[in-house]
Amino acid sequence: MNFKDLAKKYNTPLYIYDLNHFSNQYNNLKNAFKGRKSIIAYAVKANSNLSVIKHFASLGSGADCVSIGEVKRALLAGVDKYKIIFSGVGKRDDEIKEAIEKDILMINVESEAELAIIHNIAKNMGKTARISIRVNPNIDPKTHPYISTGLHENKFGVDIETAKKMYIFAKKSEFLNPVGIHFHIGSQLTELEPIKEASAIVADLVRSLKAINVDIKFFDVGGGLGIRYKDEELIEPYDYAQAILSTLSGLDVTIICEPGRFLVGNGGYFLTKVLYEKINGDKRFVIVDGAMNDLIRPSLYDAYHKIEILTSVQNPKISKANIVGPVCESGDFFAKNIDVPETKAGDLVVIYSAGAYGFTMSSNYNTRPRAAEVAIENGKDRLIRRRETFEDLIECEIDYMV
Ligand code: LLP
């Protein structure tokens, strides 16, 4: 990847996505499930640029969405409506109504209260809503607490007994069609055992539902497959698929999995430029033009992202430094105390593994326009989101001129 040319052409800060990498990851996972009916439903939240979703749609991917906005993105990008799932712990009535109108594959329900509301809304519309229920299997996924979701102490899903009650209610309702079951125990998973355990618990529930004539067709195992940011041991897609399949004997279900990070994480790069360096006491800071508003993962999760400095200094001295942005927060950093060569203004800094939860978690904090996004496919680059302007940022503000 020629970062210098891309920076010259599109300027910085810049997100760059390698669509060929995205395809490879998709095909790899899809192949792991071959021989079984499966849908890979790309978790749009990881990177929701329409061109990225469209790319996955062209490979046959579905979409896992957590707002009606994401559902609309998926539809706009050409995802088959019968491969779209609408999840989320809190859905507004208007979102539920629109999801039913749009006739997507299923709404993934996360509480008894939500099920009752969906029932009422579908009844008022004279329609039947296809649903799945998110089960919380109470499994520790052994990941960062902020992205762990499968324990009872987390807000997600319902316990097994509640799920059973909900399926019985849905079965009785002519306005609800319980077609699926769902679990998602966390993100950036690097251990197989918790997924297998959760899958076994939920598969047992599917068997007991069958006994009472609730016929589950879609077995949704969530997302969560981890990627290598540094030196993590990874779960191989084949082993992942085998572990899940081993829990499903005797069940004729379509497997759905909802990867986000696995598909896009390592195909994304965040490119930023050195503004200048400074020394405070004995601390060296390299200040760049990207900031926590562009990529918040280091500030929010203390996440590690590999950083490469393309210095133009000949035989540069190397010393410890913090790579920081211009935002007025001490938490605005990309890395702390790493070895950094001497730099000059304009030198490029490449932040790796930025394809997932990078741009989608960015903001306009400090009235900073969001970065541009570029896709690379078969060696060719194209702009897929233009850089924001000041005018974009103030567009929704209406009261100040009176
Ligand atoms: N399905 C459900 C129900 C989810 O909640 C998530 C992620 C996924 C699928 C996709 O998970 P993935 O395959 O990407 O791990 N912002 C955090 C990650 C939050 C994940 C939220 N849910 C980060 O930057 O690490």
Coordinates of C-alpha atoms and ligand atoms in Angstrom, one line a residue:
M1 CA 0.0 0.0 0.0
N2 CA 1.5 3.3 -1.0
F3 CA 0.6 5.5 1.9
K4 CA 2.6 8.5 0.7
D5 CA 0.7 8.6 -2.6
L6 CA -2.6 8.2 -0.9
A7 CA -1.8 11.0 1.6
K8 CA -0.8 13.3 -1.3
K9 CA -4.0 12.5 -3.2
Y10 CA -6.6 12.5 -0.4
N11 CA -4.8 14.4 2.4
T12 CA -4.9 13.3 6.1
P13 CA -6.4 12.2 8.5
L14 CA -7.6 9.4 6.3
Y15 CA -9.1 6.0 6.6
I16 CA -8.0 3.4 4.0
Y17 CA -9.8 0.1 3.5
D18 CA -8.4 -2.9 1.6
L19 CA -11.5 -4.5 0.1
N20 CA -9.6 -7.5 -1.1
H21 CA -8.7 -8.3 2.5
F22 CA -12.4 -7.9 3.4
S23 CA -13.3 -10.4 0.7
N24 CA -10.7 -12.9 1.8
Q25 CA -11.9 -12.8 5.4
Y26 CA -15.5 -13.2 4.3
N27 CA -14.7 -16.2 2.0
N28 CA -12.6 -17.8 4.7
L29 CA -15.4 -17.7 7.2
K30 CA -18.1 -18.6 4.7
N31 CA -16.1 -21.7 3.6
A32 CA -15.6 -22.8 7.2
F33 CA -19.4 -23.4 7.3
K34 CA -19.6 -25.1 4.0
G35 CA -21.8 -28.1 3.9
R36 CA -24.3 -26.4 6.2
K37 CA -26.8 -23.7 5.5
S38 CA -25.3 -20.5 6.7
I39 CA -25.6 -16.7 6.5
I40 CA -22.7 -14.4 7.3
A41 CA -24.5 -11.3 8.5
Y42 CA -21.9 -8.5 8.5
A43 CA -22.1 -6.5 11.7
V44 CA -22.6 -3.1 10.2
K45 CA -21.6 -1.2 13.3
A46 CA -18.0 -2.1 12.8
N47 CA -17.8 -0.1 9.6
S48 CA -21.0 1.2 8.1
N49 CA -19.7 3.0 5.0
L50 CA -22.3 2.2 2.3
S51 CA -19.5 1.2 -0.1
V52 CA -18.2 -1.3 2.5
I53 CA -21.7 -2.7 3.1
K54 CA -22.2 -2.9 -0.7
H55 CA -19.0 -4.8 -1.1
F56 CA -20.2 -7.4 1.4
A57 CA -23.6 -7.5 -0.1
S58 CA -22.0 -8.4 -3.5
L59 CA -20.3 -11.3 -1.8
G60 CA -23.7 -12.6 -0.6
S61 CA -23.5 -11.2 2.9
G62 CA -26.4 -10.3 5.1
A63 CA -26.3 -7.6 7.7
D64 CA -26.6 -7.4 11.5
C65 CA -28.0 -4.0 12.4
V66 CA -28.5 -2.3 15.7
S67 CA -30.7 0.7 14.7
I68 CA -33.2 1.4 11.9
G69 CA -30.5 3.6 10.5
E70 CA -28.2 0.6 10.0
V71 CA -31.1 -1.4 8.5
K72 CA -31.6 1.4 6.0
R73 CA -28.0 1.5 5.2
A74 CA -28.0 -2.2 4.6
L75 CA -31.0 -2.0 2.3
L76 CA -29.6 1.0 0.5
A77 CA -26.3 -0.9 -0.1
G78 CA -28.2 -3.8 -1.6
V79 CA -28.3 -6.4 1.1
D80 CA -31.1 -8.9 0.6
K81 CA -33.9 -8.0 3.1
Y82 CA -34.2 -11.6 4.1
K83 CA -30.6 -11.6 5.3
I84 CA -31.1 -8.5 7.6
I85 CA -31.4 -8.8 11.4
F86 CA -32.3 -6.0 13.7
S87 CA -30.8 -6.4 17.2
G88 CA -30.3 -4.1 20.1
V89 CA -31.2 -3.8 23.7
G90 CA -33.5 -0.7 23.2
K91 CA -35.6 -0.2 20.1
R92 CA -38.0 2.7 19.7
D93 CA -41.6 2.0 18.6
D94 CA -41.0 3.7 15.3
E95 CA -37.9 1.6 14.6
I96 CA -39.9 -1.6 15.3
K97 CA -42.7 -0.5 13.0
E98 CA -40.3 0.4 10.2
A99 CA -38.5 -2.9 10.6
I100 CA -41.8 -4.8 10.3
E101 CA -42.7 -2.7 7.2
K102 CA -39.4 -3.4 5.6
D103 CA -40.0 -7.1 6.0
I104 CA -36.5 -8.0 7.1
L105 CA -35.5 -11.5 8.2
M106 CA -36.1 -11.0 11.9
I107 CA -36.1 -8.6 14.8
N108 CA -33.9 -9.9 17.6
V109 CA -35.7 -9.3 20.9
E110 CA -33.9 -8.6 24.1
S111 CA -36.6 -8.4 26.8
E112 CA -40.1 -9.5 27.7
A113 CA -41.2 -5.8 27.6
E114 CA -39.9 -5.5 24.0
L115 CA -41.7 -8.6 22.9
A116 CA -45.0 -7.3 24.2
I117 CA -44.4 -4.0 22.3
I118 CA -43.5 -5.8 19.1
H119 CA -46.7 -7.9 19.5
N120 CA -48.8 -4.8 19.9
I121 CA -47.2 -2.9 17.0
A122 CA -47.5 -5.9 14.6
K123 CA -51.2 -6.4 15.7
N124 CA -52.0 -2.7 15.0
M125 CA -50.3 -3.1 11.6
G126 CA -52.2 -6.4 10.9
K127 CA -48.8 -8.1 10.3
T128 CA -46.8 -10.9 11.7
A129 CA -43.3 -10.0 12.9
R130 CA -40.6 -12.6 12.5
I131 CA -38.5 -12.6 15.7
S132 CA -35.6 -14.2 17.4
I133 CA -34.8 -14.0 21.1
R134 CA -31.4 -13.1 22.4
V135 CA -30.4 -15.5 25.1
N136 CA -27.9 -14.6 27.6
P137 CA -26.1 -17.9 28.4
N138 CA -24.2 -16.5 31.4
I139 CA -20.8 -17.3 30.0
D140 CA -17.6 -15.4 30.6
P141 CA -16.1 -14.7 27.2
K142 CA -12.7 -13.6 28.8
T143 CA -12.4 -10.4 26.9
H144 CA -12.3 -6.7 27.8
P145 CA -15.2 -6.0 30.2
Y146 CA -16.5 -3.1 28.0
I147 CA -17.1 -5.6 25.1
S148 CA -18.2 -8.6 27.2
T149 CA -21.9 -9.2 26.8
G150 CA -22.8 -12.8 27.7
L151 CA -23.0 -12.6 31.4
H152 CA -26.1 -12.0 33.5
E153 CA -24.5 -8.9 34.9
N154 CA -24.5 -7.4 31.4
K155 CA -27.6 -5.7 30.0
F156 CA -28.0 -8.0 27.0
G157 CA -30.5 -10.7 26.3
V158 CA -32.6 -12.8 28.7
D159 CA -32.0 -15.9 30.7
I160 CA -33.0 -19.3 29.5
E161 CA -36.2 -19.5 31.6
T162 CA -37.4 -16.1 30.5
A163 CA -36.6 -17.0 26.9
K164 CA -38.8 -20.1 27.1
K165 CA -41.7 -18.1 28.4
M166 CA -41.2 -15.6 25.6
Y167 CA -41.1 -18.3 22.9
I168 CA -44.4 -19.7 24.3
F169 CA -46.0 -16.3 24.2
A170 CA -44.7 -15.7 20.7
K171 CA -45.9 -19.1 19.5
K172 CA -49.4 -18.3 20.8
S173 CA -49.5 -14.9 19.2
E174 CA -50.7 -14.7 15.6
F175 CA -48.7 -11.5 15.2
L176 CA -45.3 -13.0 16.1
N177 CA -43.4 -15.7 14.3
P178 CA -40.5 -17.0 16.4
V179 CA -38.1 -18.2 13.7
G180 CA -34.7 -17.6 15.3
I181 CA -32.6 -17.8 18.4
H182 CA -29.6 -15.6 19.1
F183 CA -26.6 -15.2 21.5
H184 CA -23.5 -13.0 21.4
I185 CA -21.2 -13.3 24.3
G186 CA -18.7 -10.6 23.5
S187 CA -16.2 -9.1 21.0
Q188 CA -12.6 -9.7 20.3
L189 CA -12.9 -13.3 21.4
T190 CA -9.7 -15.3 21.3
E191 CA -10.8 -18.4 23.2
L192 CA -13.0 -21.0 21.6
E193 CA -14.3 -22.8 24.7
P194 CA -16.7 -20.0 25.9
I195 CA -18.3 -19.9 22.4
K196 CA -18.7 -23.6 22.3
E197 CA -20.2 -23.7 25.8
A198 CA -22.7 -20.9 25.0
S199 CA -23.6 -22.6 21.7
A200 CA -24.2 -25.9 23.5
I201 CA -26.5 -24.2 26.1
V202 CA -28.5 -22.5 23.4
A203 CA -28.7 -25.6 21.2
D204 CA -30.2 -27.5 24.2
L205 CA -32.8 -24.8 24.5
V206 CA -33.6 -25.2 20.8
R207 CA -34.1 -28.9 21.4
S208 CA -36.5 -28.3 24.3
L209 CA -38.4 -25.7 22.2
K210 CA -38.8 -28.2 19.4
A211 CA -40.5 -30.5 21.9
I212 CA -43.1 -27.9 22.4
N213 CA -43.5 -27.2 18.7
V214 CA -41.5 -24.0 18.5
D215 CA -39.5 -24.7 15.4
I216 CA -36.3 -22.6 15.3
K217 CA -34.9 -22.2 11.8
F218 CA -32.1 -19.7 12.4
F219 CA -29.4 -20.3 15.0
D220 CA -27.5 -17.0 15.3
V221 CA -24.2 -17.3 17.1
G222 CA -23.5 -13.6 17.1
G223 CA -20.1 -12.1 16.2
G224 CA -17.0 -11.7 18.2
L225 CA -14.2 -13.5 16.4
G226 CA -11.0 -11.7 17.4
I227 CA -8.2 -10.4 15.2
R228 CA -4.5 -9.9 15.7
Y229 CA -3.7 -6.4 16.9
K230 CA -0.4 -7.4 18.4
D231 CA 0.4 -11.0 19.2
E232 CA -3.0 -12.5 20.2
E233 CA -3.6 -16.2 19.7
L234 CA -6.5 -16.4 17.3
I235 CA -9.4 -18.7 16.7
E236 CA -9.3 -20.3 13.3
P237 CA -12.5 -19.9 11.3
Y238 CA -12.5 -23.7 10.7
D239 CA -12.2 -24.5 14.4
Y240 CA -14.8 -21.9 15.2
A241 CA -17.3 -23.5 12.7
Q242 CA -16.5 -27.0 13.9
A243 CA -17.0 -26.0 17.6
I244 CA -20.4 -24.6 16.8
L245 CA -21.4 -27.4 14.5
S246 CA -20.5 -30.0 17.1
T247 CA -23.2 -28.6 19.4
L248 CA -25.9 -28.8 16.8
S249 CA -26.3 -32.5 16.1
G250 CA -29.8 -33.4 15.1
L251 CA -30.8 -29.8 14.5
D252 CA -31.7 -28.6 11.0
V253 CA -31.0 -25.0 11.4
T254 CA -29.4 -22.3 9.3
I255 CA -26.4 -20.9 11.1
I256 CA -26.1 -17.2 11.2
C257 CA -22.9 -15.5 12.3
E258 CA -22.5 -11.8 12.7
P259 CA -18.8 -10.9 12.5
G260 CA -17.8 -7.3 12.3
R261 CA -14.2 -6.9 13.4
F262 CA -13.1 -10.2 11.9
L263 CA -14.2 -9.0 8.4
V264 CA -12.9 -5.4 8.4
G265 CA -10.5 -4.8 11.3
N266 CA -7.2 -5.7 9.8
G267 CA -8.0 -4.4 6.3
G268 CA -8.3 -0.8 7.6
Y269 CA -5.5 1.8 8.2
F270 CA -5.7 5.2 9.7
L271 CA -3.3 7.6 8.2
T272 CA -2.3 10.8 10.0
K273 CA 0.5 13.3 9.7
V274 CA 3.0 14.7 12.1
L275 CA 2.3 18.4 12.9
Y276 CA 5.3 18.8 15.2
E277 CA 7.1 17.5 18.2
K278 CA 7.4 18.9 21.6
I279 CA 9.1 18.0 24.9
N280 CA 7.5 18.7 28.3
G281 CA 10.0 18.0 31.1
D282 CA 11.4 14.7 30.1
K283 CA 8.4 13.6 28.0
R284 CA 8.5 13.6 24.3
F285 CA 5.3 14.1 22.4
V286 CA 4.7 13.6 18.7
I287 CA 1.6 15.6 17.8
V288 CA -0.3 14.4 14.7
D289 CA -3.3 15.8 12.8
G290 CA -5.6 12.8 13.7
A291 CA -7.1 12.5 17.2
M292 CA -9.3 10.6 19.6
N293 CA -12.4 12.0 17.7
D294 CA -11.2 10.0 14.7
L295 CA -10.1 6.8 16.4
I296 CA -11.2 6.5 20.0
R297 CA -10.2 2.9 20.7
P298 CA -6.9 3.7 22.4
S299 CA -8.5 6.4 24.7
L300 CA -11.6 4.3 25.4
Y301 CA -10.3 0.8 25.9
D302 CA -6.6 1.4 26.2
A303 CA -6.5 -0.6 23.0
Y304 CA -3.3 -1.4 21.3
H305 CA -2.9 -0.4 17.6
K306 CA 0.4 -1.1 15.8
I307 CA 1.9 2.2 14.6
E308 CA 4.4 2.8 11.9
I309 CA 6.2 6.1 11.5
L310 CA 7.3 6.9 8.0
T311 CA 10.0 9.4 9.0
S312 CA 11.9 11.4 6.4
V313 CA 14.8 12.0 8.8
Q314 CA 18.0 10.3 7.7
N315 CA 19.4 8.0 10.3
P316 CA 16.9 9.2 12.9
K317 CA 17.6 8.8 16.6
I318 CA 14.9 6.7 18.3
S319 CA 13.5 7.5 21.7
K320 CA 10.3 6.9 23.7
A321 CA 7.4 9.2 22.9
N322 CA 3.6 9.5 23.1
I323 CA 1.7 9.9 19.8
V324 CA -1.0 12.4 20.6
G325 CA -3.7 14.4 18.7
P326 CA -4.7 18.0 19.0
V327 CA -7.9 17.4 21.1
C328 CA -8.1 19.2 24.4
E329 CA -8.0 16.0 26.5
S330 CA -5.1 14.2 28.1
G331 CA -6.9 11.0 27.0
D332 CA -6.2 12.0 23.4
F333 CA -3.5 9.6 22.4
F334 CA -2.8 6.8 20.0
A335 CA 0.1 5.3 21.9
K336 CA 2.2 6.0 24.9
N337 CA 5.8 5.4 25.6
I338 CA 6.7 3.7 22.4
D339 CA 9.9 3.8 20.4
V340 CA 9.6 6.6 17.9
P341 CA 12.2 7.8 15.4
E342 CA 12.8 11.5 15.1
T343 CA 10.2 13.0 12.8
K344 CA 9.7 16.1 10.7
A345 CA 6.4 18.0 10.1
G346 CA 4.5 16.2 7.4
D347 CA 5.8 12.7 8.0
L348 CA 3.2 10.1 7.9
V349 CA 2.0 7.9 10.8
V350 CA 0.2 4.7 9.9
I351 CA -2.2 3.2 12.5
Y352 CA -3.0 -0.4 11.8
S353 CA -6.1 -2.5 12.4
A354 CA -8.3 0.5 12.2
G355 CA -11.0 -0.9 9.9
A356 CA -13.4 -1.9 12.7
Y357 CA -14.9 0.6 15.2
G358 CA -12.7 3.3 13.8
F359 CA -14.6 5.7 11.6
T360 CA -18.0 4.5 13.0
M361 CA -17.0 5.6 16.5
S362 CA -15.6 8.9 15.4
S363 CA -17.2 12.2 16.3
N364 CA -17.0 15.9 15.7
Y365 CA -15.6 16.7 19.1
N366 CA -13.7 20.0 19.1
T367 CA -15.5 20.8 15.8
R368 CA -13.2 18.6 14.0
P369 CA -14.5 17.5 10.6
R370 CA -14.4 13.7 10.2
A371 CA -11.8 12.0 8.1
A372 CA -12.2 11.0 4.5
E373 CA -12.5 7.3 3.6
V374 CA -10.8 5.6 0.7
A375 CA -11.3 2.0 -0.6
I376 CA -8.6 0.1 -2.4
E377 CA -9.6 -2.7 -4.6
N378 CA -7.4 -4.7 -7.0
G379 CA -4.7 -2.0 -6.7
K380 CA -7.0 0.9 -7.5
D381 CA -8.1 3.5 -5.0
R382 CA -11.3 5.5 -4.8
L383 CA -12.9 7.9 -2.4
I384 CA -15.9 6.5 -0.6
R385 CA -16.6 9.3 1.8
R386 CA -15.4 12.8 1.2
R387 CA -13.8 14.7 4.1
E388 CA -16.3 16.7 6.1
T389 CA -16.3 20.5 5.9
F390 CA -17.1 23.1 8.5
E391 CA -20.4 23.7 6.7
D392 CA -21.3 20.0 7.1
L393 CA -20.7 20.3 10.8
I394 CA -23.1 23.3 11.4
E395 CA -25.7 22.2 9.0
C396 CA -28.2 21.0 11.6
E397 CA -27.9 24.0 13.8
I398 CA -30.8 26.4 13.1
D399 CA -31.4 28.9 15.8
Y400 CA -28.3 31.0 15.9
M401 CA -29.2 33.4 13.0
V402 CA -32.3 35.0 14.5
Ligands
LLP1 N1 -23.5 -9.0 17.1 C1 -23.8 -8.3 18.2 C2 -25.1 -8.6 18.8 C3 -22.9 -7.4 18.7 O1 -23.3 -6.7 19.8 C4 -21.7 -7.2 18.1 C5 -20.8 -6.2 18.6 C6 -21.4 -7.9 16.9 C7 -22.3 -8.9 16.5 C8 -20.1 -7.8 16.2 O2 -19.0 -8.1 17.0 P1 -17.5 -8.2 16.4 O3 -17.6 -9.4 15.5 O4 -17.2 -7.0 15.7 O5 -16.7 -8.5 17.6 N2 -16.4 -0.8 20.0 C9 -15.8 -2.0 20.5 C10 -16.6 -3.3 20.0 C11 -18.0 -3.2 20.4 C12 -18.8 -4.5 19.9 C13 -20.2 -4.3 20.1 N3 -21.0 -5.4 19.6 C14 -14.4 -2.0 20.0 O6 -13.9 -1.1 19.4 O7 -13.6 -3.0 20.4

